[in-house]
Amino acid sequence: MQYNKLGNTDLELSQLGYGASPLGNVFGEVDQSVGIRTVHSALDWGINYIDCSPYYGLTKAETVLGKALKGIARDRYILSSKAGRYGPQQADFDMSPKRIRASLEESLQRLGVDELDIFLLHDIEFVDLEYVLAESLPCLEALKKEGRIRYFGVTGYPLLSLQKIVENYQLDCVLSYCRYALHDTSLLSITELLQQQGVGIINASPTAMGLLTARGAPDWHPAAPELIDCCRRAHQLCNERGVNITQVAMQFAVGHCAISSTLVGTANVQNLRNNLDWIEQPIDRALVAEIREIFDACSNSIWPSGRTENSDI
Ligand code: NAD
């Protein structure tokens, strides 16, 4: 496993990180003991970075992850969690300093730790970015000074929102998802800015939240039918070549040097083992070029997210 420095922080994240959202049954019902075993396997196999949020399964994922981490030496893992998002609706967001502070304490308790290594505002595009800059981020900065968290940043889907925040506030890192994967590489439009500012880059969702898997996207997936169709064609092409599309997706997503860690979510030990094996194998560049041609022709490879004024489309 390769370990990469996260921006200007002193954290060295495993190239592949463990996204704990499936522990909250986000992609289907997961037996708790299976989820816990998967977390233990991730740590045993060299993954040192784990990400969670109170939003995943409405606190279930943090609760199960806390059980999995019980008794494990604190220096064996780097842990991020989030605040600000507590449900799927616009009304479920609260990025006020009061709620952020309470949320951190609740997360620390569920996770069974004294401190978070990384604390992130969850999906900033759903709230007023001026408020985030004026109130929420100064709260995270204060929590860092108080020693309750080590580093802070934001997560979000629209790149314009991430860019606006980074241009106006010194963050330690950003977590972007579905913007550097086989279907869409537009994260690269802001990587230079992030690097210039010393902001670490965490890339999430290498399978684009299931789109680039044989099982396909869950019902709630926001992708347009055209993109889903392109994924089906890419899947068919891979099948013809005798390659699993998720293998190519994993290899592609971890392959950019600007990205410190790529978070993949799975509660299945065999999937995790496959992902770890695949990223050590050379990528078939000719096949990637053919797959990219399919997605380059797709005029609908991103989707709206959050408030209209914060969305990329
Ligand atoms: P993902 O691309 O990691 O997809 C997860 C899906 O892919 C699951 O259904 C899983 O079963 C399947 N999968 C994984 N490996 C597989 C394999 N080898 N074979 C077949 N299927 C496989 O998307 P994700 O789970 O949304 O993202 C990963 C993590 O990133 C999340 O758990 C979360 O921690 C983080 N994330 C954060 C945000 C945010 O902050 N806004 C958004 C998305 C993701």
Tab-separated table of C-alpha atoms and ligand atoms in Angstrom:
chain	number	residue	atom	x	y	z
A	1	MET	CA	0.000	0.000	0.000
A	2	GLN	CA	1.178	3.464	-0.872
A	3	TYR	CA	0.750	6.257	1.722
A	4	ASN	CA	0.444	9.909	0.657
A	5	LYS	CA	0.775	13.159	2.558
A	6	LEU	CA	-2.483	15.114	2.776
A	7	GLY	CA	-1.727	18.665	1.624
A	8	ASN	CA	0.191	20.618	4.282
A	9	THR	CA	-0.949	18.373	7.144
A	10	ASP	CA	1.271	15.795	8.820
A	11	LEU	CA	-1.169	12.998	7.922
A	12	GLU	CA	-0.057	10.177	5.625
A	13	LEU	CA	-3.181	8.556	4.195
A	14	SER	CA	-3.332	5.163	2.568
A	15	GLN	CA	-3.861	5.486	-1.184
A	16	LEU	CA	-7.141	3.604	-0.699
A	17	GLY	CA	-9.310	4.728	2.207
A	18	TYR	CA	-12.339	3.021	3.749
A	19	GLY	CA	-15.659	4.856	3.306
A	20	ALA	CA	-17.955	3.715	6.098
A	21	SER	CA	-21.313	4.799	4.616
A	22	PRO	CA	-22.309	1.176	3.781
A	23	LEU	CA	-22.240	0.468	7.548
A	24	GLY	CA	-25.321	2.705	7.686
A	25	ASN	CA	-27.120	0.478	5.136
A	26	VAL	CA	-26.826	3.174	2.459
A	27	PHE	CA	-26.404	0.577	-0.318
A	28	GLY	CA	-28.572	-2.131	1.240
A	29	GLU	CA	-28.965	-4.003	4.510
A	30	VAL	CA	-25.616	-4.940	6.080
A	31	ASP	CA	-25.239	-7.363	8.939
A	32	GLN	CA	-23.400	-5.520	11.720
A	33	SER	CA	-20.904	-8.316	12.363
A	34	VAL	CA	-20.057	-8.433	8.638
A	35	GLY	CA	-19.510	-4.669	8.588
A	36	ILE	CA	-17.271	-4.853	11.651
A	37	ARG	CA	-15.236	-7.683	10.103
A	38	THR	CA	-14.763	-5.603	6.944
A	39	VAL	CA	-13.404	-2.664	8.963
A	40	HIS	CA	-10.962	-4.991	10.745
A	41	SER	CA	-9.840	-6.472	7.414
A	42	ALA	CA	-9.308	-2.981	5.985
A	43	LEU	CA	-6.976	-2.115	8.857
A	44	ASP	CA	-5.188	-5.486	8.697
A	45	TRP	CA	-4.630	-5.011	4.960
A	46	GLY	CA	-2.940	-1.622	5.237
A	47	ILE	CA	-5.824	0.871	4.994
A	48	ASN	CA	-5.211	3.547	7.652
A	49	TYR	CA	-7.852	6.100	6.663
A	50	ILE	CA	-11.554	5.747	7.510
A	51	ASP	CA	-14.316	8.251	6.729
A	52	CYS	CA	-17.798	8.476	8.238
A	53	SER	CA	-20.640	10.931	8.927
A	54	PRO	CA	-23.652	11.184	11.246
A	55	TYR	CA	-25.740	11.364	8.043
A	56	TYR	CA	-24.899	7.792	6.961
A	57	GLY	CA	-27.819	5.689	8.121
A	58	LEU	CA	-28.789	8.617	10.393
A	59	THR	CA	-25.991	7.838	12.912
A	60	LYS	CA	-26.005	4.053	12.349
A	61	ALA	CA	-22.730	4.027	10.403
A	62	GLU	CA	-20.890	5.945	13.135
A	63	THR	CA	-22.358	3.648	15.785
A	64	VAL	CA	-21.274	0.456	13.969
A	65	LEU	CA	-17.871	1.958	13.158
A	66	GLY	CA	-17.422	2.858	16.843
A	67	LYS	CA	-18.039	-0.798	17.741
A	68	ALA	CA	-15.523	-1.905	15.107
A	69	LEU	CA	-12.858	0.512	16.383
A	70	LYS	CA	-13.289	-0.471	20.035
A	71	GLY	CA	-10.006	-1.821	21.379
A	72	ILE	CA	-8.010	-0.873	18.299
A	73	ALA	CA	-4.946	1.285	19.005
A	74	ARG	CA	-5.753	4.892	18.110
A	75	ASP	CA	-2.521	5.345	16.141
A	76	ARG	CA	-3.574	2.592	13.706
A	77	TYR	CA	-6.141	4.744	11.946
A	78	ILE	CA	-6.793	8.272	10.729
A	79	LEU	CA	-10.461	9.119	11.202
A	80	SER	CA	-12.645	11.706	9.520
A	81	SER	CA	-16.257	12.485	10.207
A	82	LYS	CA	-18.544	15.340	9.366
A	83	ALA	CA	-21.132	17.810	10.585
A	84	GLY	CA	-23.888	19.878	9.035
A	85	ARG	CA	-25.938	17.251	7.195
A	86	TYR	CA	-28.450	15.129	9.081
A	87	GLY	CA	-30.886	13.924	6.451
A	88	PRO	CA	-31.782	13.994	2.754
A	89	GLN	CA	-33.902	17.188	2.760
A	90	GLN	CA	-32.831	20.821	2.591
A	91	ALA	CA	-34.291	21.268	6.095
A	92	ASP	CA	-31.910	18.585	7.426
A	93	PHE	CA	-28.861	20.851	7.128
A	94	ASP	CA	-27.538	22.878	10.030
A	95	MET	CA	-24.062	24.368	9.838
A	96	SER	CA	-24.464	26.740	12.761
A	97	PRO	CA	-21.549	26.803	15.234
A	98	LYS	CA	-23.840	25.575	18.034
A	99	ARG	CA	-24.938	22.489	16.047
A	100	ILE	CA	-21.398	21.825	14.749
A	101	ARG	CA	-20.027	21.743	18.303
A	102	ALA	CA	-22.832	19.497	19.570
A	103	SER	CA	-22.483	17.277	16.512
A	104	LEU	CA	-18.755	16.791	17.090
A	105	GLU	CA	-19.332	15.694	20.686
A	106	GLU	CA	-22.052	13.249	19.564
A	107	SER	CA	-19.810	11.818	16.827
A	108	LEU	CA	-16.835	11.411	19.221
A	109	GLN	CA	-19.082	9.532	21.613
A	110	ARG	CA	-20.511	7.206	18.936
A	111	LEU	CA	-17.066	6.577	17.466
A	112	GLY	CA	-15.486	6.054	20.901
A	113	VAL	CA	-12.566	8.442	20.334
A	114	ASP	CA	-11.352	11.643	22.035
A	115	GLU	CA	-10.441	13.512	18.890
A	116	LEU	CA	-11.107	13.481	15.155
A	117	ASP	CA	-8.145	13.700	12.797
A	118	ILE	CA	-10.255	15.380	10.135
A	119	PHE	CA	-13.583	17.165	10.624
A	120	LEU	CA	-15.547	18.142	7.529
A	121	LEU	CA	-18.621	20.218	6.771
A	122	HIS	CA	-20.867	17.787	4.931
A	123	ASP	CA	-22.123	18.878	1.469
A	124	ILE	CA	-21.722	22.644	1.650
A	125	GLU	CA	-23.629	23.253	-1.587
A	126	PHE	CA	-26.922	22.804	0.290
A	127	VAL	CA	-26.389	25.916	2.422
A	128	ASP	CA	-25.471	29.571	1.966
A	129	LEU	CA	-21.722	29.620	1.242
A	130	GLU	CA	-21.388	33.129	2.706
A	131	TYR	CA	-22.704	31.707	5.988
A	132	VAL	CA	-20.232	28.824	5.785
A	133	LEU	CA	-17.377	31.307	5.334
A	134	ALA	CA	-18.517	33.682	8.045
A	135	GLU	CA	-19.758	31.263	10.734
A	136	SER	CA	-19.166	27.558	10.120
A	137	LEU	CA	-15.495	27.557	9.108
A	138	PRO	CA	-14.388	29.887	11.927
A	139	CYS	CA	-16.081	27.389	14.280
A	140	LEU	CA	-14.007	24.528	12.817
A	141	GLU	CA	-10.876	26.647	13.106
A	142	ALA	CA	-11.676	27.318	16.779
A	143	LEU	CA	-12.222	23.589	17.417
A	144	LYS	CA	-8.813	22.931	15.877
A	145	LYS	CA	-7.176	25.525	18.173
A	146	GLU	CA	-8.979	23.944	21.150
A	147	GLY	CA	-7.492	20.557	20.230
A	148	ARG	CA	-10.867	18.838	19.637
A	149	ILE	CA	-9.982	18.107	15.990
A	150	ARG	CA	-6.642	18.014	14.196
A	151	TYR	CA	-7.607	19.268	10.728
A	152	PHE	CA	-10.691	20.542	8.955
A	153	GLY	CA	-12.240	21.000	5.544
A	154	VAL	CA	-15.405	20.697	3.510
A	155	THR	CA	-17.094	18.137	1.306
A	156	GLY	CA	-19.289	18.742	-1.708
A	157	TYR	CA	-20.200	17.664	-5.210
A	158	PRO	CA	-20.159	20.942	-7.225
A	159	LEU	CA	-16.599	22.006	-7.934
A	160	LEU	CA	-17.571	25.688	-8.067
A	161	SER	CA	-18.633	25.532	-4.425
A	162	LEU	CA	-15.368	23.915	-3.365
A	163	GLN	CA	-13.464	26.490	-5.385
A	164	LYS	CA	-15.330	29.416	-3.834
A	165	ILE	CA	-14.595	28.195	-0.324
A	166	VAL	CA	-10.929	27.456	-1.018
A	167	GLU	CA	-10.433	30.886	-2.581
A	168	ASN	CA	-11.797	32.557	0.529
A	169	TYR	CA	-10.700	30.397	3.465
A	170	GLN	CA	-7.546	28.427	4.302
A	171	LEU	CA	-8.652	24.811	4.639
A	172	ASP	CA	-6.559	21.742	5.426
A	173	CYS	CA	-8.378	19.533	2.927
A	174	VAL	CA	-11.411	19.002	0.732
A	175	LEU	CA	-13.349	15.806	0.080
A	176	SER	CA	-14.737	15.651	-3.465
A	177	TYR	CA	-16.806	12.743	-4.721
A	178	CYS	CA	-17.693	11.341	-8.165
A	179	ARG	CA	-15.550	14.014	-9.875
A	180	TYR	CA	-12.456	11.918	-10.503
A	181	ALA	CA	-13.590	8.533	-11.718
A	182	LEU	CA	-13.894	6.776	-15.070
A	183	HIS	CA	-17.095	8.665	-15.970
A	184	ASP	CA	-15.925	12.195	-15.051
A	185	THR	CA	-12.481	13.717	-14.441
A	186	SER	CA	-13.505	17.336	-13.911
A	187	LEU	CA	-11.925	17.440	-10.438
A	188	LEU	CA	-8.707	18.095	-12.351
A	189	SER	CA	-9.994	21.599	-13.163
A	190	ILE	CA	-9.363	22.652	-9.535
A	191	THR	CA	-6.477	20.421	-8.428
A	192	GLU	CA	-3.853	23.048	-9.298
A	193	LEU	CA	-5.627	25.673	-7.187
A	194	LEU	CA	-5.923	23.236	-4.282
A	195	GLN	CA	-2.279	22.232	-4.501
A	196	GLN	CA	-1.104	25.857	-4.686
A	197	GLN	CA	-2.974	26.526	-1.436
A	198	GLY	CA	-1.607	23.400	0.247
A	199	VAL	CA	-5.123	21.952	0.535
A	200	GLY	CA	-5.121	18.143	0.666
A	201	ILE	CA	-7.378	16.319	-1.778
A	202	ILE	CA	-9.509	13.346	-0.793
A	203	ASN	CA	-11.338	11.697	-3.680
A	204	ALA	CA	-14.430	9.642	-2.898
A	205	SER	CA	-16.659	7.237	-4.809
A	206	PRO	CA	-14.351	5.540	-7.352
A	207	THR	CA	-17.299	3.469	-8.599
A	208	ALA	CA	-19.416	6.670	-8.743
A	209	MET	CA	-21.646	5.368	-5.912
A	210	GLY	CA	-22.195	2.023	-7.628
A	211	LEU	CA	-22.620	3.231	-11.234
A	212	LEU	CA	-19.385	1.528	-12.261
A	213	THR	CA	-20.223	-1.870	-10.817
A	214	ALA	CA	-21.978	-4.931	-12.229
A	215	ARG	CA	-24.857	-4.369	-9.761
A	216	GLY	CA	-25.277	-0.796	-11.011
A	217	ALA	CA	-26.581	2.295	-9.266
A	218	PRO	CA	-28.955	2.213	-6.286
A	219	ASP	CA	-32.495	3.648	-6.760
A	220	TRP	CA	-31.589	6.978	-5.154
A	221	HIS	CA	-28.663	7.610	-7.522
A	222	PRO	CA	-28.891	11.149	-9.048
A	223	ALA	CA	-27.289	10.262	-12.423
A	224	ALA	CA	-29.243	11.167	-15.575
A	225	PRO	CA	-30.550	8.247	-17.719
A	226	GLU	CA	-27.980	9.156	-20.410
A	227	LEU	CA	-25.088	8.644	-17.981
A	228	ILE	CA	-26.580	5.395	-16.700
A	229	ASP	CA	-26.786	4.246	-20.312
A	230	CYS	CA	-23.109	5.178	-20.941
A	231	CYS	CA	-22.168	3.164	-17.849
A	232	ARG	CA	-24.106	0.202	-19.228
A	233	ARG	CA	-22.177	0.486	-22.526
A	234	ALA	CA	-18.835	0.777	-20.683
A	235	HIS	CA	-19.801	-2.275	-18.655
A	236	GLN	CA	-20.630	-4.181	-21.854
A	237	LEU	CA	-17.269	-3.206	-23.394
A	238	CYS	CA	-15.415	-4.445	-20.316
A	239	ASN	CA	-17.408	-7.692	-20.390
A	240	GLU	CA	-16.377	-8.224	-24.028
A	241	ARG	CA	-12.727	-7.817	-22.964
A	242	GLY	CA	-13.182	-10.156	-20.016
A	243	VAL	CA	-12.464	-7.407	-17.470
A	244	ASN	CA	-14.554	-6.343	-14.482
A	245	ILE	CA	-15.511	-2.668	-14.907
A	246	THR	CA	-15.000	-2.067	-11.178
A	247	GLN	CA	-11.383	-3.206	-11.558
A	248	VAL	CA	-10.721	-0.515	-14.181
A	249	ALA	CA	-12.689	2.045	-12.157
A	250	MET	CA	-10.609	1.383	-9.037
A	251	GLN	CA	-7.306	1.460	-10.878
A	252	PHE	CA	-8.249	4.680	-12.651
A	253	ALA	CA	-9.481	6.556	-9.568
A	254	VAL	CA	-6.362	5.946	-7.470
A	255	GLY	CA	-4.058	6.829	-10.347
A	256	HIS	CA	-3.678	10.605	-10.016
A	257	CYS	CA	-0.744	12.023	-8.045
A	258	ALA	CA	-2.676	15.126	-6.866
A	259	ILE	CA	-5.039	12.886	-4.872
A	260	SER	CA	-3.876	11.717	-1.443
A	261	SER	CA	-6.497	9.062	-0.848
A	262	THR	CA	-9.504	7.584	-2.636
A	263	LEU	CA	-12.374	6.446	-0.431
A	264	VAL	CA	-14.267	3.336	-1.494
A	265	GLY	CA	-17.299	2.077	0.350
A	266	THR	CA	-18.083	-1.594	0.817
A	267	ALA	CA	-19.207	-3.829	3.634
A	268	ASN	CA	-18.121	-6.908	1.700
A	269	VAL	CA	-14.706	-8.339	2.611
A	270	GLN	CA	-14.183	-9.955	-0.793
A	271	ASN	CA	-14.948	-6.676	-2.607
A	272	LEU	CA	-12.442	-4.924	-0.396
A	273	ARG	CA	-9.809	-7.601	-1.054
A	274	ASN	CA	-10.427	-7.315	-4.807
A	275	ASN	CA	-10.106	-3.526	-4.681
A	276	LEU	CA	-6.785	-3.772	-2.852
A	277	ASP	CA	-5.453	-6.360	-5.278
A	278	TRP	CA	-6.636	-4.444	-8.340
A	279	ILE	CA	-4.930	-1.174	-7.428
A	280	GLU	CA	-1.588	-2.994	-7.294
A	281	GLN	CA	-2.011	-4.266	-10.855
A	282	PRO	CA	-1.178	-2.253	-14.005
A	283	ILE	CA	-4.111	-0.499	-15.660
A	284	ASP	CA	-5.050	-1.315	-19.279
A	285	ARG	CA	-4.557	2.168	-20.772
A	286	ALA	CA	-5.989	1.225	-24.181
A	287	LEU	CA	-9.199	-0.005	-22.563
A	288	VAL	CA	-9.379	3.165	-20.432
A	289	ALA	CA	-9.094	5.271	-23.601
A	290	GLU	CA	-12.003	3.373	-25.155
A	291	ILE	CA	-14.124	3.749	-22.010
A	292	ARG	CA	-13.293	7.442	-21.782
A	293	GLU	CA	-14.510	7.881	-25.379
A	294	ILE	CA	-17.927	6.621	-24.294
A	295	PHE	CA	-18.080	9.123	-21.425
A	296	ASP	CA	-16.594	12.016	-23.419
A	297	ALA	CA	-19.602	11.717	-25.747
A	298	CYS	CA	-21.995	11.924	-22.792
A	299	SER	CA	-23.359	15.463	-22.422
A	300	ASN	CA	-24.942	14.649	-19.082
A	301	SER	CA	-22.178	13.165	-16.949
A	302	ILE	CA	-22.750	15.441	-13.947
A	303	TRP	CA	-25.927	16.194	-12.018
A	304	PRO	CA	-27.279	19.161	-10.075
A	305	SER	CA	-26.664	19.147	-6.332
A	306	GLY	CA	-27.659	21.600	-3.640
A	307	ARG	CA	-28.866	25.169	-4.069
A	308	THR	CA	-29.158	26.395	-7.644
A	309	GLU	CA	-26.596	29.156	-7.048
A	310	ASN	CA	-24.057	26.602	-5.758
A	311	SER	CA	-24.599	23.909	-8.365
A	312	ASP	CA	-22.284	23.341	-11.346
A	313	ILE	CA	-25.299	22.978	-13.671
B	1	NAD	P1	-18.278	4.076	-4.064
B	1	NAD	O1	-17.957	4.494	-5.436
B	1	NAD	O2	-17.197	3.706	-3.142
B	1	NAD	O3	-19.361	2.922	-4.242
B	1	NAD	C1	-19.820	2.084	-3.241
B	1	NAD	C2	-20.586	0.959	-3.902
B	1	NAD	O4	-19.671	0.211	-4.711
B	1	NAD	C3	-21.199	-0.007	-2.918
B	1	NAD	O5	-22.446	-0.447	-3.423
B	1	NAD	C4	-20.219	-1.165	-2.915
B	1	NAD	O6	-20.824	-2.389	-2.594
B	1	NAD	C5	-19.729	-1.152	-4.339
B	1	NAD	N1	-18.387	-1.732	-4.475
B	1	NAD	C6	-17.236	-1.342	-3.890
B	1	NAD	N2	-16.224	-2.169	-4.253
B	1	NAD	C7	-16.764	-3.087	-5.101
B	1	NAD	C8	-16.253	-4.215	-5.810
B	1	NAD	N3	-14.965	-4.561	-5.724
B	1	NAD	N4	-17.090	-4.933	-6.569
B	1	NAD	C9	-18.398	-4.595	-6.675
B	1	NAD	N5	-18.951	-3.561	-6.024
B	1	NAD	C10	-18.138	-2.816	-5.243
B	1	NAD	O7	-19.174	5.257	-3.429
B	1	NAD	P2	-19.429	5.715	-1.947
B	1	NAD	O8	-19.615	4.550	-1.021
B	1	NAD	O9	-20.503	6.726	-2.038
B	1	NAD	O10	-18.101	6.487	-1.581
B	1	NAD	C11	-17.123	5.972	-0.740
B	1	NAD	C12	-17.036	6.755	0.550
B	1	NAD	O11	-16.665	8.110	0.276
B	1	NAD	C13	-18.336	6.867	1.350
B	1	NAD	O12	-18.562	5.708	2.119
B	1	NAD	C14	-18.051	8.095	2.176
B	1	NAD	O13	-17.213	7.765	3.254
B	1	NAD	C15	-17.290	8.983	1.196
B	1	NAD	N6	-18.193	9.906	0.464
B	1	NAD	C16	-18.389	11.141	0.982
B	1	NAD	C17	-19.264	12.019	0.368
B	1	NAD	C18	-19.497	13.368	0.970
B	1	NAD	O14	-18.852	13.705	1.937
B	1	NAD	N7	-20.361	14.169	0.421
B	1	NAD	C19	-19.945	11.634	-0.793
B	1	NAD	C20	-19.704	10.371	-1.326
B	1	NAD	C21	-18.815	9.520	-0.681
